[in-house]
Short mmCIF file of N, CA and C in Angstrom, two decimals:
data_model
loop_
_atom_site.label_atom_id
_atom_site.label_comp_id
_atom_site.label_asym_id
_atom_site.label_seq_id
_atom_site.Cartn_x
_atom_site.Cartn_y
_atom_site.Cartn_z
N UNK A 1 177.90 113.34 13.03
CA UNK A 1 178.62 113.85 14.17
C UNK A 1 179.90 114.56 13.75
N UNK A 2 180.65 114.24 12.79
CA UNK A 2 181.95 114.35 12.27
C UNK A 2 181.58 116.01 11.66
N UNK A 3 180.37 115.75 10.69
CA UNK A 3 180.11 117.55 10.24
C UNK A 3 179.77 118.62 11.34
N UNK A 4 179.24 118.53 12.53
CA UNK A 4 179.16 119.16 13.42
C UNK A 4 180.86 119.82 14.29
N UNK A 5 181.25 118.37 14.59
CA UNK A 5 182.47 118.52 14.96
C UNK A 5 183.81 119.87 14.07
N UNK A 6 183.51 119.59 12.95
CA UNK A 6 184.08 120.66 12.31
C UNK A 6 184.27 121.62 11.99
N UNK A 7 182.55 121.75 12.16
CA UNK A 7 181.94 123.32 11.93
C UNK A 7 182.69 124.55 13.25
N UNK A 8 182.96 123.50 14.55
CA UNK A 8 183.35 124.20 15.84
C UNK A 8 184.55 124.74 15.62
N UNK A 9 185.71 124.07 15.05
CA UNK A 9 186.80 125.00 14.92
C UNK A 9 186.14 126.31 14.49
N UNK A 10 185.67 126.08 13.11
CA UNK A 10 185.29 127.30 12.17
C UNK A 10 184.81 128.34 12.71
N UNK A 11 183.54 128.06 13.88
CA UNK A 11 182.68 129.01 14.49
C UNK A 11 183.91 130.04 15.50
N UNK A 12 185.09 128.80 16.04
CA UNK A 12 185.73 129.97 17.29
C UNK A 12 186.38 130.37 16.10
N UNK A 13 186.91 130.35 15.27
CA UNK A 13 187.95 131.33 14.36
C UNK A 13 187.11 132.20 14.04
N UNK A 14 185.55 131.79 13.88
CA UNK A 14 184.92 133.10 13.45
C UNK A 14 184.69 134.17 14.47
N UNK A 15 184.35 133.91 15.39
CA UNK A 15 184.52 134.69 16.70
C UNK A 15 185.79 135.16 17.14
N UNK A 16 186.94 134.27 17.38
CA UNK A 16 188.40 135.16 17.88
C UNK A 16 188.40 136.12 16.90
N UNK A 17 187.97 135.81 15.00
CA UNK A 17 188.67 137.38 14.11
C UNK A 17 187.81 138.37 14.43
N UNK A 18 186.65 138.17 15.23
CA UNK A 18 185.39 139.36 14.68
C UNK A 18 185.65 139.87 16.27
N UNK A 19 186.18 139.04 17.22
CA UNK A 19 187.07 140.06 18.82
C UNK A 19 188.09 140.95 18.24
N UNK A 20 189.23 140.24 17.93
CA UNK A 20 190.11 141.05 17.12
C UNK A 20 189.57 142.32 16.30
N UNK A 21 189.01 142.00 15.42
CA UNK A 21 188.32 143.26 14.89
C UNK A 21 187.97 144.68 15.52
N UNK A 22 187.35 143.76 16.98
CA UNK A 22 186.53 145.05 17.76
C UNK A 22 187.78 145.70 18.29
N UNK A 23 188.45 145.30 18.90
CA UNK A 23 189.63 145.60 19.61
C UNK A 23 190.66 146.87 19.05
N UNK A 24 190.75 146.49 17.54
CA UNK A 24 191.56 146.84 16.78
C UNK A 24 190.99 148.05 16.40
N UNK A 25 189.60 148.39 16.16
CA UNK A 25 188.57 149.71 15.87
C UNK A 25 188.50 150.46 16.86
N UNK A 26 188.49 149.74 18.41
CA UNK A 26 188.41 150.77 19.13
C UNK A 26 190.08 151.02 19.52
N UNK A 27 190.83 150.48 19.36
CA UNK A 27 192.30 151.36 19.35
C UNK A 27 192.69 152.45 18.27
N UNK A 28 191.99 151.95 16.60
CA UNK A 28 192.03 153.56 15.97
C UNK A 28 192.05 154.36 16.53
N UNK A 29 190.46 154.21 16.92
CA UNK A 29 189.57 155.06 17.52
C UNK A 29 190.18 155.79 18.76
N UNK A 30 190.93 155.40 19.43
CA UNK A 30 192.21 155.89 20.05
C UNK A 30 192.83 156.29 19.90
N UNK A 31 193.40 156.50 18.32
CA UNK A 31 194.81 156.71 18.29
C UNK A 31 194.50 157.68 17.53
N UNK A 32 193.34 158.47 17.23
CA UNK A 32 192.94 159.28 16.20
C UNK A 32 192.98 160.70 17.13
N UNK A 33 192.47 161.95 16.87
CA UNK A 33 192.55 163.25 17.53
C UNK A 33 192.41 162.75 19.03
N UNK A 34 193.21 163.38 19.57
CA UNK A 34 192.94 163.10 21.75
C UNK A 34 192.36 164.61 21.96
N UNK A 35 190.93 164.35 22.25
CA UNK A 35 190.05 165.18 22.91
C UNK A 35 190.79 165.91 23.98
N UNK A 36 190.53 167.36 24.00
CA UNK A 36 190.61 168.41 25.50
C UNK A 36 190.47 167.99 26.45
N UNK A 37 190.30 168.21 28.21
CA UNK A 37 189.93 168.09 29.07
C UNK A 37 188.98 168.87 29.24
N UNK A 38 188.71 170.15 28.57
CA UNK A 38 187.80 171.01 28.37
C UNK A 38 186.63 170.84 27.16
N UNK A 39 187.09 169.90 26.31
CA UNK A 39 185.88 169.31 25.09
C UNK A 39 185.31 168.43 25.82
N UNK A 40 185.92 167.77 26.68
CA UNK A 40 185.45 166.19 27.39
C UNK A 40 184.61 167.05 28.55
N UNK A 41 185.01 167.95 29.52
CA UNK A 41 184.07 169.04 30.44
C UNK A 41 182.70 168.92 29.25
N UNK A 42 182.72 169.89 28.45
CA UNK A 42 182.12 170.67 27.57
C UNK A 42 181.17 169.51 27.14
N UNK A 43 181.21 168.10 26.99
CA UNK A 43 180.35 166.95 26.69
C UNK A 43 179.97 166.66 27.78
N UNK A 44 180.33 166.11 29.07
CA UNK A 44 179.76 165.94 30.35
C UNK A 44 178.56 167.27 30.83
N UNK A 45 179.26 168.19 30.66
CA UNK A 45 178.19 169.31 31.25
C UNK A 45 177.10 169.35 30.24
N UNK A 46 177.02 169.45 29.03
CA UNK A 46 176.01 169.12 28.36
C UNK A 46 174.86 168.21 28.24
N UNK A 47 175.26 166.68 28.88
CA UNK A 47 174.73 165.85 28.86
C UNK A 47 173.94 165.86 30.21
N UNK A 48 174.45 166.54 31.08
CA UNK A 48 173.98 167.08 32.73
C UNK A 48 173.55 168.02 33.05
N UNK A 49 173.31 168.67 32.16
CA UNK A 49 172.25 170.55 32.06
C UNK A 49 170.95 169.88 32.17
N UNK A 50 170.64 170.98 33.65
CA UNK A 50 169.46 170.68 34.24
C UNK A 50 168.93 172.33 34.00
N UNK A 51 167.54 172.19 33.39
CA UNK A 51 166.78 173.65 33.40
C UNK A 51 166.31 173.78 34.62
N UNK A 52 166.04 175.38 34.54
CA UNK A 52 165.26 175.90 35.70
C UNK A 52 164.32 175.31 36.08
N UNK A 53 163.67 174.86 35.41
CA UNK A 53 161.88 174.45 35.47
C UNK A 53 162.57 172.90 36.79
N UNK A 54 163.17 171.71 36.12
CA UNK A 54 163.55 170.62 36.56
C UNK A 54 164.08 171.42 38.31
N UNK A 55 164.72 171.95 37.84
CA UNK A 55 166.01 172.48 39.44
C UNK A 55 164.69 172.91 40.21
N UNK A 56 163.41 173.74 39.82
CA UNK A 56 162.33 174.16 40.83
C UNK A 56 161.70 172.79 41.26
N UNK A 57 161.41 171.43 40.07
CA UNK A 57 160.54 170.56 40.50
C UNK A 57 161.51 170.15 41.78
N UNK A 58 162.61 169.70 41.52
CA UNK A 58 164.22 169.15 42.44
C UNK A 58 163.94 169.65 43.27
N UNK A 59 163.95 171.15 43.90
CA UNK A 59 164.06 171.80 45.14
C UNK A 59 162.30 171.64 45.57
N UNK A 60 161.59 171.76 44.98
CA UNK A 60 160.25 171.10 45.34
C UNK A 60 159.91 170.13 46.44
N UNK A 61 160.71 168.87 45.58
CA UNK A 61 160.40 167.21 45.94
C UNK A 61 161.24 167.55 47.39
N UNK A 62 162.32 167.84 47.31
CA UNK A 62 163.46 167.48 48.65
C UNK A 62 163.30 168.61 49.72
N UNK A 63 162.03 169.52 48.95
CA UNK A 63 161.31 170.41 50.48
C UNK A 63 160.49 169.82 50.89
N UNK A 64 159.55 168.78 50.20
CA UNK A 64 158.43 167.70 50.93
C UNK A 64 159.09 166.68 51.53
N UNK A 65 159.96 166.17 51.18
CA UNK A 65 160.71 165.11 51.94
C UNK A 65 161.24 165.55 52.91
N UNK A 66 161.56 166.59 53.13
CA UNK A 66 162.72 167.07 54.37
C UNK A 66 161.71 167.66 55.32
N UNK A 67 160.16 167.80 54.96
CA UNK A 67 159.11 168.15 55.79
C UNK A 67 158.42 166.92 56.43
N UNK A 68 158.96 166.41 56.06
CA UNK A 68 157.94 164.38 56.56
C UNK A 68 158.53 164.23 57.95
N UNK A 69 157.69 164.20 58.52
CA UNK A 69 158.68 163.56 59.94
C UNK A 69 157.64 162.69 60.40
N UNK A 70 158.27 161.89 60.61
CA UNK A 70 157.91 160.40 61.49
C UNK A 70 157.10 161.25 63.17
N UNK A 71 156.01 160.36 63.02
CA UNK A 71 155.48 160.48 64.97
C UNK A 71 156.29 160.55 65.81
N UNK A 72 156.37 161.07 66.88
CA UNK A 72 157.15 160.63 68.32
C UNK A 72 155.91 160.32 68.94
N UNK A 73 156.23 158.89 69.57
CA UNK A 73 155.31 158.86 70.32
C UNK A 73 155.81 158.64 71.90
N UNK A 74 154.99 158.81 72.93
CA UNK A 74 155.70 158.32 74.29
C UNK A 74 154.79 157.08 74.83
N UNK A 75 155.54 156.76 76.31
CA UNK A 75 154.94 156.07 76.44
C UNK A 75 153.36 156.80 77.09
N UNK A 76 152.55 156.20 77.27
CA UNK A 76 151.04 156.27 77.49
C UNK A 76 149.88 156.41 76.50
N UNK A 77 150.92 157.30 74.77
CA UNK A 77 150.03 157.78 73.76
C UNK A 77 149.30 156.28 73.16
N UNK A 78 148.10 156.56 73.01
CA UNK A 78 146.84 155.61 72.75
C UNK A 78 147.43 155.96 70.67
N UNK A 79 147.35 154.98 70.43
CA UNK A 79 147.38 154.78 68.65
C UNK A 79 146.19 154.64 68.07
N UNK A 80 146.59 154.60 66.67
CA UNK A 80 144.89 155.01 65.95
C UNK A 80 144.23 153.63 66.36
N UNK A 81 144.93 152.43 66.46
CA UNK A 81 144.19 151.15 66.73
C UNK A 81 143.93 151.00 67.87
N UNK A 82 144.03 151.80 68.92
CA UNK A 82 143.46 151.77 70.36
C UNK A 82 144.74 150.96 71.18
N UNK A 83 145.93 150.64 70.83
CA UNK A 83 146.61 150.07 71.32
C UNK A 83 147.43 151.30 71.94
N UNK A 84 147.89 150.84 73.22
CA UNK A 84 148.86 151.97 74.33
C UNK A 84 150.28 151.71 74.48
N UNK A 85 151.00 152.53 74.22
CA UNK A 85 152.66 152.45 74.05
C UNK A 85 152.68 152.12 75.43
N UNK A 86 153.56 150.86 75.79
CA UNK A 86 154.48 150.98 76.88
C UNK A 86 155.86 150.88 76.59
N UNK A 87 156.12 151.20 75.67
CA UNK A 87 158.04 151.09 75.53
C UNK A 87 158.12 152.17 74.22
N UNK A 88 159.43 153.03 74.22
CA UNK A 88 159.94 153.54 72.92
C UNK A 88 161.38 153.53 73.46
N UNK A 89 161.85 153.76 72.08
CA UNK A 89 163.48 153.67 71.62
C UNK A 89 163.54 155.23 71.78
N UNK A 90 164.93 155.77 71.99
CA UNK A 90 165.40 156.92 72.08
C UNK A 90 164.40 158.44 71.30
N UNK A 91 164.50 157.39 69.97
CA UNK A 91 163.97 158.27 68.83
C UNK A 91 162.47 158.65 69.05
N UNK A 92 161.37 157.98 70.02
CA UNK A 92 160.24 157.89 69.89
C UNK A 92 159.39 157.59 68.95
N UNK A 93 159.91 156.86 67.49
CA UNK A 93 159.73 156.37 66.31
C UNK A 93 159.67 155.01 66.42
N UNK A 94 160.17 154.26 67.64
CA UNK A 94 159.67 153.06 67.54
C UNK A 94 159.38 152.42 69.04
N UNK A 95 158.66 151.49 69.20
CA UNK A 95 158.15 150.99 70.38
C UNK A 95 157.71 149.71 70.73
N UNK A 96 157.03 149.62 71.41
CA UNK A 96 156.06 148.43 71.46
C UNK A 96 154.56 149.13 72.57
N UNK A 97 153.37 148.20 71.91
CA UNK A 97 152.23 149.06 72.21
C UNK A 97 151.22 147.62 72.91
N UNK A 98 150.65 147.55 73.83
CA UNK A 98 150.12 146.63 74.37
C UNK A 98 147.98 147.04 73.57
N UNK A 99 147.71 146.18 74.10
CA UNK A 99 145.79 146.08 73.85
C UNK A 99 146.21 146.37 75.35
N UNK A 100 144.61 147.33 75.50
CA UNK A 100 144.58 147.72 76.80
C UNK A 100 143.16 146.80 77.28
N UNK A 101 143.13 145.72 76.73
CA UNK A 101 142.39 144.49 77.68
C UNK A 101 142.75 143.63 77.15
N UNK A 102 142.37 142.33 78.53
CA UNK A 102 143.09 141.45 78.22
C UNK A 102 142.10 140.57 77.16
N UNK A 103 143.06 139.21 76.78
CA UNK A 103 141.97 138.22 75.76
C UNK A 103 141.21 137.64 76.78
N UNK A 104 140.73 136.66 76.38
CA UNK A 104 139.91 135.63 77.06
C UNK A 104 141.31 134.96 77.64
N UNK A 105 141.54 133.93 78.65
CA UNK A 105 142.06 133.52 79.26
C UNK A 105 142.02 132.25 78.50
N UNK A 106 143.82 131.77 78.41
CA UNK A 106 143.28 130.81 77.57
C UNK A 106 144.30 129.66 77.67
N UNK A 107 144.42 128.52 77.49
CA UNK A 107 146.25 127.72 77.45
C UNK A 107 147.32 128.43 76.59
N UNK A 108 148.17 128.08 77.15
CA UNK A 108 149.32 128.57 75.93
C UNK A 108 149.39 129.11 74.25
N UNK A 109 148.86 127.64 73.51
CA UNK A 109 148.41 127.61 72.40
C UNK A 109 147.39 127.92 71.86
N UNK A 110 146.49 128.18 73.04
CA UNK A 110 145.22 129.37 72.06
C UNK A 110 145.54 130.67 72.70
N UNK A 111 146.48 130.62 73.86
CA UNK A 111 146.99 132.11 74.19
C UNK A 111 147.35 132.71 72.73
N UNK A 112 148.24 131.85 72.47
CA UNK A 112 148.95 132.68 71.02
C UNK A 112 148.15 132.67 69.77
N UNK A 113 147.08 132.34 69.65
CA UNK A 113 146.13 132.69 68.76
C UNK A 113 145.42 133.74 69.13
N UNK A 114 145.06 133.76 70.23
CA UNK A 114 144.34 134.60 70.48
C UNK A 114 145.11 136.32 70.67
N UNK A 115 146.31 136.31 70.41
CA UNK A 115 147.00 137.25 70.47
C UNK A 115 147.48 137.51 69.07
N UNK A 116 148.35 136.55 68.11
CA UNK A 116 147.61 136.67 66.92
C UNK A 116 146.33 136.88 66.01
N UNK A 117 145.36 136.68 66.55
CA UNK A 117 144.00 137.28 65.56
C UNK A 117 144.02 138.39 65.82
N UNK A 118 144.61 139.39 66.64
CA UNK A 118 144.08 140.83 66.63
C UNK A 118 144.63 141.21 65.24
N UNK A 119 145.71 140.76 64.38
CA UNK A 119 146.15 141.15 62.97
C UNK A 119 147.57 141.37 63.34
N UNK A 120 148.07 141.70 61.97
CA UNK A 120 148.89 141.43 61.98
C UNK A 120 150.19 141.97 62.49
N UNK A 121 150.87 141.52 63.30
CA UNK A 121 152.45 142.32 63.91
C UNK A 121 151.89 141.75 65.55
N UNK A 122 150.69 141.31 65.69
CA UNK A 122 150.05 141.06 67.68
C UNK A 122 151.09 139.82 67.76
N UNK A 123 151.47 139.89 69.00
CA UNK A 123 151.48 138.22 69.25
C UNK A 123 151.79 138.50 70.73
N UNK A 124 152.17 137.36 71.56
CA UNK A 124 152.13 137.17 72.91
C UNK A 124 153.23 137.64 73.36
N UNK A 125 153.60 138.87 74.11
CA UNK A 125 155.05 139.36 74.54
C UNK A 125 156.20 138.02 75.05
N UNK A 126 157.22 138.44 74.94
CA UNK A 126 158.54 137.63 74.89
C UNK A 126 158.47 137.55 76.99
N UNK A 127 159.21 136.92 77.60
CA UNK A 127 159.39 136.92 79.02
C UNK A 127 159.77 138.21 79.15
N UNK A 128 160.58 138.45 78.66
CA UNK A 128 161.78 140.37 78.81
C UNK A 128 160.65 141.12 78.91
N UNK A 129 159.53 141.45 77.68
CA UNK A 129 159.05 142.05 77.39
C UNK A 129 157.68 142.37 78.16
N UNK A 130 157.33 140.85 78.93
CA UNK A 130 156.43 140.86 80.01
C UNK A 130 157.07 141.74 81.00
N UNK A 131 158.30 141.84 81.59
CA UNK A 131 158.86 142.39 82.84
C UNK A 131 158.55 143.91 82.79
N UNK A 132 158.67 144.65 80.98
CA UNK A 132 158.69 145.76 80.60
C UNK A 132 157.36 146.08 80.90
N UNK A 133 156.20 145.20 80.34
CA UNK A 133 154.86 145.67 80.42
C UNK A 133 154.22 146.11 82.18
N UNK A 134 154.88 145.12 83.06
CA UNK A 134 154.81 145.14 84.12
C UNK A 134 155.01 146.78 84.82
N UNK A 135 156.47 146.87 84.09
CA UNK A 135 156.38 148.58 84.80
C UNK A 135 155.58 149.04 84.12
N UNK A 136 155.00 149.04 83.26
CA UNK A 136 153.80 149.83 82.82
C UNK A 136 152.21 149.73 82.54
N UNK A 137 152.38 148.49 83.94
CA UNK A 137 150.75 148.25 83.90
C UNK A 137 149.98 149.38 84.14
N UNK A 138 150.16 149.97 84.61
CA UNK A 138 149.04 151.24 85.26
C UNK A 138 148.65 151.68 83.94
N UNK A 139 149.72 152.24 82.99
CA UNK A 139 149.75 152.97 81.63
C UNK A 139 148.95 151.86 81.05
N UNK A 140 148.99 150.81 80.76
CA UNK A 140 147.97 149.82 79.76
C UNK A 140 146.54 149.52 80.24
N UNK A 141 146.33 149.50 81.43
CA UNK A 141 145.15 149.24 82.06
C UNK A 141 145.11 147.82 83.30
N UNK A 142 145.15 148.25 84.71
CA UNK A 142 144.94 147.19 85.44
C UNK A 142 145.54 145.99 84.79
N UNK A 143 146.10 145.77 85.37
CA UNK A 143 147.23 144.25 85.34
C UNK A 143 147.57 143.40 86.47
N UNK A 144 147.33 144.00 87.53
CA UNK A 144 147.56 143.78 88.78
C UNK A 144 147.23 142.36 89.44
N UNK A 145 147.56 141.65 90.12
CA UNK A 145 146.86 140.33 90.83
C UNK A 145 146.59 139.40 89.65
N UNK A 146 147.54 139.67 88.80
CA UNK A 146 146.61 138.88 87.18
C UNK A 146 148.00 138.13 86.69
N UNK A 147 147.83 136.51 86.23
CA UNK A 147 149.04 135.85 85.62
C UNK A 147 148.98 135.83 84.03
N UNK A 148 150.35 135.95 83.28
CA UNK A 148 150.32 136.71 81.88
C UNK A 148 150.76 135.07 81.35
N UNK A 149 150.69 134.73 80.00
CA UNK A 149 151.71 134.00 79.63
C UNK A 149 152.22 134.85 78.55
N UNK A 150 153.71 134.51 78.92
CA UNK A 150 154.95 135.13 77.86
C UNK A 150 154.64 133.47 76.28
N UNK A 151 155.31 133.87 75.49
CA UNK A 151 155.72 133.54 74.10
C UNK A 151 156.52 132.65 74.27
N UNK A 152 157.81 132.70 75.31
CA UNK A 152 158.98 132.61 75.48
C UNK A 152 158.80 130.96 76.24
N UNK A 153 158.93 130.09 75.47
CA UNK A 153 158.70 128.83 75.77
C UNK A 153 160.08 127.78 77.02
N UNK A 154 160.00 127.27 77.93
CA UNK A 154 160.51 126.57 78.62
C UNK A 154 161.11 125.79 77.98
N UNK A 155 160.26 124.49 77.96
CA UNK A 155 160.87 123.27 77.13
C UNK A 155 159.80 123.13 76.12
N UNK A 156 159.32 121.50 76.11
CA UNK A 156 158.07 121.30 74.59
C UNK A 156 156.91 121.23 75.93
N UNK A 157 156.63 121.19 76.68
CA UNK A 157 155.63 121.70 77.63
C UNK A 157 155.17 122.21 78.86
N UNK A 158 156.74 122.97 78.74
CA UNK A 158 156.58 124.12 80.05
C UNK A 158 156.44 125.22 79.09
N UNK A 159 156.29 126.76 79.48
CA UNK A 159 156.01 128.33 79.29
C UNK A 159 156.42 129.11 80.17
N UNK A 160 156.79 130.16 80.18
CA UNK A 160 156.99 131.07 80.88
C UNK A 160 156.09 132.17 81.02
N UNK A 161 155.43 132.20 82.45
CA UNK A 161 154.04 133.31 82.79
C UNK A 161 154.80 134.37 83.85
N UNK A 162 154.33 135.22 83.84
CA UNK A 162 154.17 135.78 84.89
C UNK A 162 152.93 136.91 86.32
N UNK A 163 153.15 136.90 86.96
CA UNK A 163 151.88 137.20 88.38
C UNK A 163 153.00 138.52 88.13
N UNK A 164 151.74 139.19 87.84
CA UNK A 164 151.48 141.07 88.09
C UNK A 164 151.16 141.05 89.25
N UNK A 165 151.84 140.68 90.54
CA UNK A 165 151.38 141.38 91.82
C UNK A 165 152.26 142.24 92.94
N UNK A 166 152.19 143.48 92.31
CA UNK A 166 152.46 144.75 92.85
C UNK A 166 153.27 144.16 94.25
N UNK A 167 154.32 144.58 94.54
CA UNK A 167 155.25 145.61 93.82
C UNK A 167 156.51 144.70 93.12
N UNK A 168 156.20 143.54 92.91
CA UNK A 168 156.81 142.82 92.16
C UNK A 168 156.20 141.86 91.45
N UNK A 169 157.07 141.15 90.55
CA UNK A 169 156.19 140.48 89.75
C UNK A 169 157.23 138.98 89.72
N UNK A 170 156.66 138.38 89.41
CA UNK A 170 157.22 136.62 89.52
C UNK A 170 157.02 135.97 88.63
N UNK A 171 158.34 135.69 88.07
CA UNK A 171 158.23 134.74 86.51
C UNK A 171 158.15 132.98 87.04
N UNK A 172 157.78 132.20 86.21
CA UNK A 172 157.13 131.03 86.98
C UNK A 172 156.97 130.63 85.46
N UNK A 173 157.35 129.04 85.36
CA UNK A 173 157.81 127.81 84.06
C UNK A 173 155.95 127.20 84.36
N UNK A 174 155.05 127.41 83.77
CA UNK A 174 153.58 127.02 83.63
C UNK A 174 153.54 125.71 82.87
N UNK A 175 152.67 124.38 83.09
CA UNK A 175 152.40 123.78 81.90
C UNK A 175 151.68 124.50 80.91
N UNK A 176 151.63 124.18 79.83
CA UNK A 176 151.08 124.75 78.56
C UNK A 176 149.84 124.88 78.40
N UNK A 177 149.37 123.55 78.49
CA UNK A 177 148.01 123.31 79.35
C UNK A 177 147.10 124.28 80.15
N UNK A 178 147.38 125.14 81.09
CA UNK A 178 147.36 125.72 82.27
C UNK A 178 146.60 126.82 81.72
N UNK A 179 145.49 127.29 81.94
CA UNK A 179 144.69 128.26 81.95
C UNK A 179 145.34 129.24 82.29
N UNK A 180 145.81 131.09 81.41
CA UNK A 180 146.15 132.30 82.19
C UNK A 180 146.01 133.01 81.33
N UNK A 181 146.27 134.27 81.54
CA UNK A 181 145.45 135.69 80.95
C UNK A 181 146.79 135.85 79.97
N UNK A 182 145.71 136.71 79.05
CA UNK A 182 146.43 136.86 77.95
C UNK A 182 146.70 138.58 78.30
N UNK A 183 147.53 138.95 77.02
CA UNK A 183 147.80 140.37 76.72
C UNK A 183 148.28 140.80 75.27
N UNK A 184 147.87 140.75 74.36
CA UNK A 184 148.88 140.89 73.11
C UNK A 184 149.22 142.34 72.97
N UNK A 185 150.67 142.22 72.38
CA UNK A 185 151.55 143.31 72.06
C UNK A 185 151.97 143.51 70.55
N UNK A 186 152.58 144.70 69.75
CA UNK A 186 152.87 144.51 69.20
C UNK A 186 154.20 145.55 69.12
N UNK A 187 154.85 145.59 68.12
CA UNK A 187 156.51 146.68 67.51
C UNK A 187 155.39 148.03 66.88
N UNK A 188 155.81 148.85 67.27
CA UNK A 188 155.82 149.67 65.62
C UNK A 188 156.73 150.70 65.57
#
């Protein structure tokens, strides 16, 4: 233990002289000719010379990129997955898109499976998001006279549904239990 112990002074003295060292080389190295502002230009621009050939690929790439534009979509446009926008953001780049039929009718907890298996991003609209679909039942397909369940849970066995019946609609705390029509939605 005692030969180990000893060796440690030795090792940091060997390390503090060989810092020192570096320190001391790169201050020569300092103190030797002081470069131009125009030799120091003259090395930067060198090291940053871009040929013609590169500057055509450059102006190339950032003419395909600046040609990409994102969809607008509105509401009513049908998507490649058959799903129908009822909501977009300003931009028309993002939304939410309903199935334009409903699932099987189902409790709560196979509601939300059954709105999850369509893949992935589906699931059972939020309460808010039921109110939204509502103004746009016509646009998704018949909704009318029909009770939804929302996502948007009560307590550990109430839910929140709501009755599509024209010209208003009525949110209502369901047991979980409780047989009602589905609808899955998704973002994109």
């Amino acid at each position: 233990m005692k030969q180990n112990l000893s060796k440690q002074p030795l090792t940091i003295l060997y390390i503090l002289l060989f810092s020192i060292a570096i320190m001391l080389s790169g201050n020569v190295l300092a103190v030797g000719e002081k470069a131009t502002v125009e030799q120091l230009n003259a090395v930067v621009t060198n090291q940053a010379t871009i040929d013609a050939g590169q500057n055509a690929a450059i102006a190339t790439v950032d003419s395909k990129i600046s040609g990409i534009t994102p969809p607008v979509r509105a509401i009513g446009d049908v998507l490649p997955d058959g799903s129908i926008v009822f909501w977009v953001d300003e931009t028309g780049q993002h939304g939410m898109a309903a199935k334009s039929f409903d699932g099987p009718a189902s409790n709560w907890y196979d509601a939300k499976e059954v709105a999850e298996n369509n893949g992935p991003g589906w699931r059972l609209p939020t309460k808010h998001e039921l109110f939204i679909l509502f103004d746009q039942r016509v646009v998704v397909g018949g909704m009318d006279g029909i009770t939804y369940w929302s996502s948007t849970e009560a307590d550990a066995i109430f839910a929140w549904s709501i009755l599509f019946n024209p010209p208003t609609s009525t949110p209502a705390t369901v047991l979980k239990t409780h047989v009602q029509s589905v609808r899955a939605i998704r973002h994109f």
